[in-house]
Tab-separated table of C-alpha atoms and ligand atoms in Angstrom:
chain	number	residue	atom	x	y	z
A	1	UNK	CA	115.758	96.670	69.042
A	2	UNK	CA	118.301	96.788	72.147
A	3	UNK	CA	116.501	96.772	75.222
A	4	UNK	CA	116.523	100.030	77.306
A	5	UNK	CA	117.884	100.831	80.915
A	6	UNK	CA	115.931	100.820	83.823
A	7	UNK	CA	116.863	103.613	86.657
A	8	UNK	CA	115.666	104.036	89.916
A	9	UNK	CA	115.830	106.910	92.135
A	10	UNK	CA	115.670	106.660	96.057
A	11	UNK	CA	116.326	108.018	99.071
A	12	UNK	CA	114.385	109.467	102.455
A	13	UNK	CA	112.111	112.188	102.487
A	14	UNK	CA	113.106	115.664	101.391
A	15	UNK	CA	116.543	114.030	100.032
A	16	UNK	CA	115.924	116.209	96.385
A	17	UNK	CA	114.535	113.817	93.843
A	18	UNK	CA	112.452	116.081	92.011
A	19	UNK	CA	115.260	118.318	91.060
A	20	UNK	CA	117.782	115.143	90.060
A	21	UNK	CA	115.151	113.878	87.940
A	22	UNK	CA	115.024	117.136	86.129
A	23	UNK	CA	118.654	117.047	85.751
A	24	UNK	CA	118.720	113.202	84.865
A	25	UNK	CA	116.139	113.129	82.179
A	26	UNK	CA	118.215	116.500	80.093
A	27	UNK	CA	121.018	114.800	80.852
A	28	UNK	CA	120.099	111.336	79.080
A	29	UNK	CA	118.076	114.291	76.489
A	30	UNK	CA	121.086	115.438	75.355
A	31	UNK	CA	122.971	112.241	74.576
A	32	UNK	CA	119.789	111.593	72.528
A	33	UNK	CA	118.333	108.771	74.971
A	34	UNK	CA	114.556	108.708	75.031
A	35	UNK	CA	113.738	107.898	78.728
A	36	UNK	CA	110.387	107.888	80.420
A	37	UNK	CA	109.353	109.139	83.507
A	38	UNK	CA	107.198	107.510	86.287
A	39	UNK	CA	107.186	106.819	89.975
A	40	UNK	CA	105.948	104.589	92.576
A	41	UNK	CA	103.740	103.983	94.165
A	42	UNK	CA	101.847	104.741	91.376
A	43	UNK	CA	102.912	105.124	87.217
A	44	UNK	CA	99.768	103.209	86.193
A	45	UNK	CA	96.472	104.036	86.412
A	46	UNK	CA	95.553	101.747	89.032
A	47	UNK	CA	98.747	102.456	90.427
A	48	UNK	CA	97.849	106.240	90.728
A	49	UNK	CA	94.706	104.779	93.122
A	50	UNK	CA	96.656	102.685	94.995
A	51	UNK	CA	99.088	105.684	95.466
A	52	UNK	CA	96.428	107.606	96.799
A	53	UNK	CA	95.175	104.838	99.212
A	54	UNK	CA	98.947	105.054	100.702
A	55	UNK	CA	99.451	108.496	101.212
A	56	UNK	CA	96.164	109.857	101.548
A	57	UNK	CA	95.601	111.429	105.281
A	58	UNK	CA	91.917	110.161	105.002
A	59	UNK	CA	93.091	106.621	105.015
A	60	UNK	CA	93.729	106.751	108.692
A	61	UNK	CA	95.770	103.406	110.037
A	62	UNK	CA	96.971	100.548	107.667
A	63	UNK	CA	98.298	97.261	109.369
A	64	UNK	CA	101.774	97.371	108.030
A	65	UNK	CA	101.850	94.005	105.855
A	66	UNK	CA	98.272	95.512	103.635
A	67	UNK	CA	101.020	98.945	103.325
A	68	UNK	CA	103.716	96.624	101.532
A	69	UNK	CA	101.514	94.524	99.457
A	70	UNK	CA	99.535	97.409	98.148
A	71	UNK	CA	103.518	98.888	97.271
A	72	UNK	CA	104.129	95.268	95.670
A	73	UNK	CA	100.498	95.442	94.021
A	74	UNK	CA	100.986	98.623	92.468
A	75	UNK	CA	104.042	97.658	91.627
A	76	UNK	CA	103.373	94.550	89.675
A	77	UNK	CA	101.108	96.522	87.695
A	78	UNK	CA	103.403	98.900	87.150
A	79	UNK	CA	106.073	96.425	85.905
A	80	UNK	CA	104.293	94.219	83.837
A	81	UNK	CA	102.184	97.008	82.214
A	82	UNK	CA	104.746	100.300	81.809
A	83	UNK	CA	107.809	99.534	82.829
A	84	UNK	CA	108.931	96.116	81.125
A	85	UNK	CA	106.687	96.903	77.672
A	86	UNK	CA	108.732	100.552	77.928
A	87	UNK	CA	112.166	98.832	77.868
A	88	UNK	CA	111.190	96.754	74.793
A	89	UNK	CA	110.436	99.163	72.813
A	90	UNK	CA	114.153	100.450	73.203
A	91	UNK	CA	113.554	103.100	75.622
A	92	UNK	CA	115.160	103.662	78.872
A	93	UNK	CA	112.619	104.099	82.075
A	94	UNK	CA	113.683	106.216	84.968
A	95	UNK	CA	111.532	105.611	88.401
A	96	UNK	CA	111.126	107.975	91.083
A	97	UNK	CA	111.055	105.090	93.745
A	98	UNK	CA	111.003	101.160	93.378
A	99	UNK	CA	111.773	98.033	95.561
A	100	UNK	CA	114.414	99.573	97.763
A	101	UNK	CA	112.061	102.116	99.639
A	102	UNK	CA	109.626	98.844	100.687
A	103	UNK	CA	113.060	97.833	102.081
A	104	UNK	CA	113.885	101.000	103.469
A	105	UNK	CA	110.493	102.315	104.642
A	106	UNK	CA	108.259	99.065	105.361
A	107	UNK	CA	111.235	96.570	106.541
A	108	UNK	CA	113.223	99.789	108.252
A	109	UNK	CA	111.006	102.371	109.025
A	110	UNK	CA	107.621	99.999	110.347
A	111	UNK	CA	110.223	96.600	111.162
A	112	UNK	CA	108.980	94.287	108.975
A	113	UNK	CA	110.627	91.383	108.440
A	114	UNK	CA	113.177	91.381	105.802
A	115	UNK	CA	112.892	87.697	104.656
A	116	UNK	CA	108.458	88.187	104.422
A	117	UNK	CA	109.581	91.569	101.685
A	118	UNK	CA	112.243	89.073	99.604
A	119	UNK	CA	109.301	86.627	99.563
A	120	UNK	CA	107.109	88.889	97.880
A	121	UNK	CA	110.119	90.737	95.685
A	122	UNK	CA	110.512	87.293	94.104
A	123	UNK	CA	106.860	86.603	93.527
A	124	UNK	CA	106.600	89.847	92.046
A	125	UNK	CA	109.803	90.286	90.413
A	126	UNK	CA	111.466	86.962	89.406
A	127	UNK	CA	114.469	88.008	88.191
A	128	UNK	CA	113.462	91.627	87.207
A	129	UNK	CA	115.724	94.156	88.644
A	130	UNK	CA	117.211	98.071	88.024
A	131	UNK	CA	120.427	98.236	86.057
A	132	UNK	CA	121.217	101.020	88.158
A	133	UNK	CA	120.100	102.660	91.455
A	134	UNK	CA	120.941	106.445	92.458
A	135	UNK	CA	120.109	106.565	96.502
A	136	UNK	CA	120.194	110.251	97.503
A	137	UNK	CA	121.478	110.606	101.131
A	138	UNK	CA	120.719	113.151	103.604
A	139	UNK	CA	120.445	113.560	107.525
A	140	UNK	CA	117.127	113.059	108.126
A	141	UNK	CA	117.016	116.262	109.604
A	142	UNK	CA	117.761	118.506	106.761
A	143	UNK	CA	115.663	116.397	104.646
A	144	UNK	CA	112.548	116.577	107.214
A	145	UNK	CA	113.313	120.812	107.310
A	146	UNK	CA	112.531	120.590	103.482
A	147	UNK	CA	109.906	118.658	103.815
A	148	UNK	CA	108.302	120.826	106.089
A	149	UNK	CA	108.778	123.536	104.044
A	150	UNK	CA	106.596	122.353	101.260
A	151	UNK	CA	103.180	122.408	103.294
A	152	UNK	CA	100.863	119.658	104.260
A	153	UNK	CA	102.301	115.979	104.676
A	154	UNK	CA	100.978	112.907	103.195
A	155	UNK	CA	100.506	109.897	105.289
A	156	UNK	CA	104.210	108.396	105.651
A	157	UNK	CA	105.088	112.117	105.876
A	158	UNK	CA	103.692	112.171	109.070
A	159	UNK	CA	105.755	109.137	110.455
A	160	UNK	CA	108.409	110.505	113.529
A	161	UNK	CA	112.269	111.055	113.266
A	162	UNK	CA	113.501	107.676	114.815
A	163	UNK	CA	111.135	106.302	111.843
A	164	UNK	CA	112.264	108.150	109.200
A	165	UNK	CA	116.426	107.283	110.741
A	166	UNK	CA	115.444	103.920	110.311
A	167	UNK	CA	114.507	103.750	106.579
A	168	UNK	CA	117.931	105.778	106.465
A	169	UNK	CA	119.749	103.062	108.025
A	170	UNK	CA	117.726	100.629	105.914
A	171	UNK	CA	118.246	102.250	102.380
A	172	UNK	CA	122.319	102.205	103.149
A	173	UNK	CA	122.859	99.023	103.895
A	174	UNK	CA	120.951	97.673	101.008
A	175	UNK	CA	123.657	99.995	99.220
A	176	UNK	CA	126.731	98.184	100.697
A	177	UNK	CA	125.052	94.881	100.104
A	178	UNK	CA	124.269	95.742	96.300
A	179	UNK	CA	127.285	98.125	96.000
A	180	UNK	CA	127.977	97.441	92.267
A	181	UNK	CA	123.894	98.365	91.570
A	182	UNK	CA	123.182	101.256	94.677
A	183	UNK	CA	125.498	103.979	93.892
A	184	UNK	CA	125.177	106.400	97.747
A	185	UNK	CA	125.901	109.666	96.620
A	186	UNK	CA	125.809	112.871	99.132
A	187	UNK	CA	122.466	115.069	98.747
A	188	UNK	CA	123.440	117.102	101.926
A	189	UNK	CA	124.959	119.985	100.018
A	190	UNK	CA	124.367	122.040	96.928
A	191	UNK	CA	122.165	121.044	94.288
A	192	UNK	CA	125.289	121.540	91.602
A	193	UNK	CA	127.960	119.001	94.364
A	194	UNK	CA	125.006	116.297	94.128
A	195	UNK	CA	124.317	117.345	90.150
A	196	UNK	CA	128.267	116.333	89.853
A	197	UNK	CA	128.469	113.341	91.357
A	198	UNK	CA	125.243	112.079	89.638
A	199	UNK	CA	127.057	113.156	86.523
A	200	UNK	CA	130.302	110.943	86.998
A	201	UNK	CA	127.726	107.907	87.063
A	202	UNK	CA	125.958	108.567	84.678
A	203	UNK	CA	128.830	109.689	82.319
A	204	UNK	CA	130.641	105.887	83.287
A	205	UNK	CA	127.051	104.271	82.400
B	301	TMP	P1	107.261	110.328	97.106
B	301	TMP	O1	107.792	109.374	96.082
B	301	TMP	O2	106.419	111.377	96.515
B	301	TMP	O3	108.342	110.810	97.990
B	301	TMP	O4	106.212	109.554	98.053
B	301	TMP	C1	106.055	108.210	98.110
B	301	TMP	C2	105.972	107.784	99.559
B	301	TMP	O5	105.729	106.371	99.606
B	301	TMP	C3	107.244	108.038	100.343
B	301	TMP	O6	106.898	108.422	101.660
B	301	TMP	C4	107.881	106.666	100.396
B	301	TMP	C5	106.707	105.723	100.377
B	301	TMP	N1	106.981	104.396	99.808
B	301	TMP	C6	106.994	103.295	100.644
B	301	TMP	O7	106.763	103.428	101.843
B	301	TMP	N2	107.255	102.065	100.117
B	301	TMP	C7	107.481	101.869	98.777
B	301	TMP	O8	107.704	100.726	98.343
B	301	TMP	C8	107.453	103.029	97.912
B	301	TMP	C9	107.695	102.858	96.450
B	301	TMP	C10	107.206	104.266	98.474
């Protein structure tokens, strides 16, 4: 059987994943492309604790290094257990999240050190990597307004505006270092002018 495709999903907070991954998964539907549906952190069932470790409010203060290698820890089990068994059977996997937001949010947003995360990417990943990315871009303003606008924030939620400008920063220039994986594509509008331009990738993929 031909392995499956492996999508990610990215971008800051309040950037409008939830609705794109509606749209992505009846897209794929309707070309008759069984895809599954996880996230990080989180998609396993240890994942799911270590997910609520992360974002719960109770958890109080995390010395940043313990926040990325809980991401990479739920993230290898997430990997070797859903993700990479998934795409042998022939399906495609679609993640809401993966190794760019440790990039984006731990090396960008809390300044760690971008040579300590590739490290641990190749200790965790070898040479296991998305065939495609979609990063969802929006001024962290207008994503932060949404945000707020949903109720009570989790943990990172909290973080402040220069933080949440830095993953920004972070998450596009890992796109115009990986351009041919990372495909940028303008969240700031309408649902339908971001639906569109996910649709052109897609269609090409
Ligand atoms: P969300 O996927 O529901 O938006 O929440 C996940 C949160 O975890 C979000 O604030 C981004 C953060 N995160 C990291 O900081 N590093 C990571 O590696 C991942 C996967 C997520």
């Amino acid at each position: 059987m031909q392995k499956g495709k492996f999508i990610t999903i990215d971008g800051v907070e309040g950037a409008g994943k939830s609705t794109q991954i509606d749209f992505i998964c009846q897209y794929l539907a309707d070309k008759g492309i069984n895809v599954a549906l996880t996230r990080e952190p989180g998609g396993t069932e240890i994942g799911e604790k270590i997910r609520t470790l992360l974002l719960s409010n109770s958890t109080g203060e995390m010395h940043a290094d313990t926040e990325l290698m809980l991401m990479f820890a739920a993230r290898n089990e997430h990997i070797q257990n859903k993700i990479i068994p998934t795409l042998n059977q022939g399906n495609w996997v679609l993640s809401d999240r993966f190794t760019d937001a440790s990039y984006a949010y731990q090396g960008g947003g809390r300044g760690l050190d971008i040579a300590r995360i590739a490290q641990l990417e190749q200790w965790v990943m070898r040479n296991f990597a998305p065939d495609m990315t979609l990063l969802l871009d929006v001024p962290v303003e207008i994503g932060m307004q949404r945000v707020e606008s949903r109720g009570e924030k989790d943990r990172i939620e909290q973080e402040s505006l220069d933080f949440f400008n830095r993953v920004r920063n972070a998450y596009i220039a890992r796109s115009e270092r990986y351009p041919e994986r990372i495909k940028l594509i303008d969240s700031s509008q309408t649902t339908e002018h971001t639906q569109q331009q996910i649709n052109a990738i897609l269609d090409k993929l």
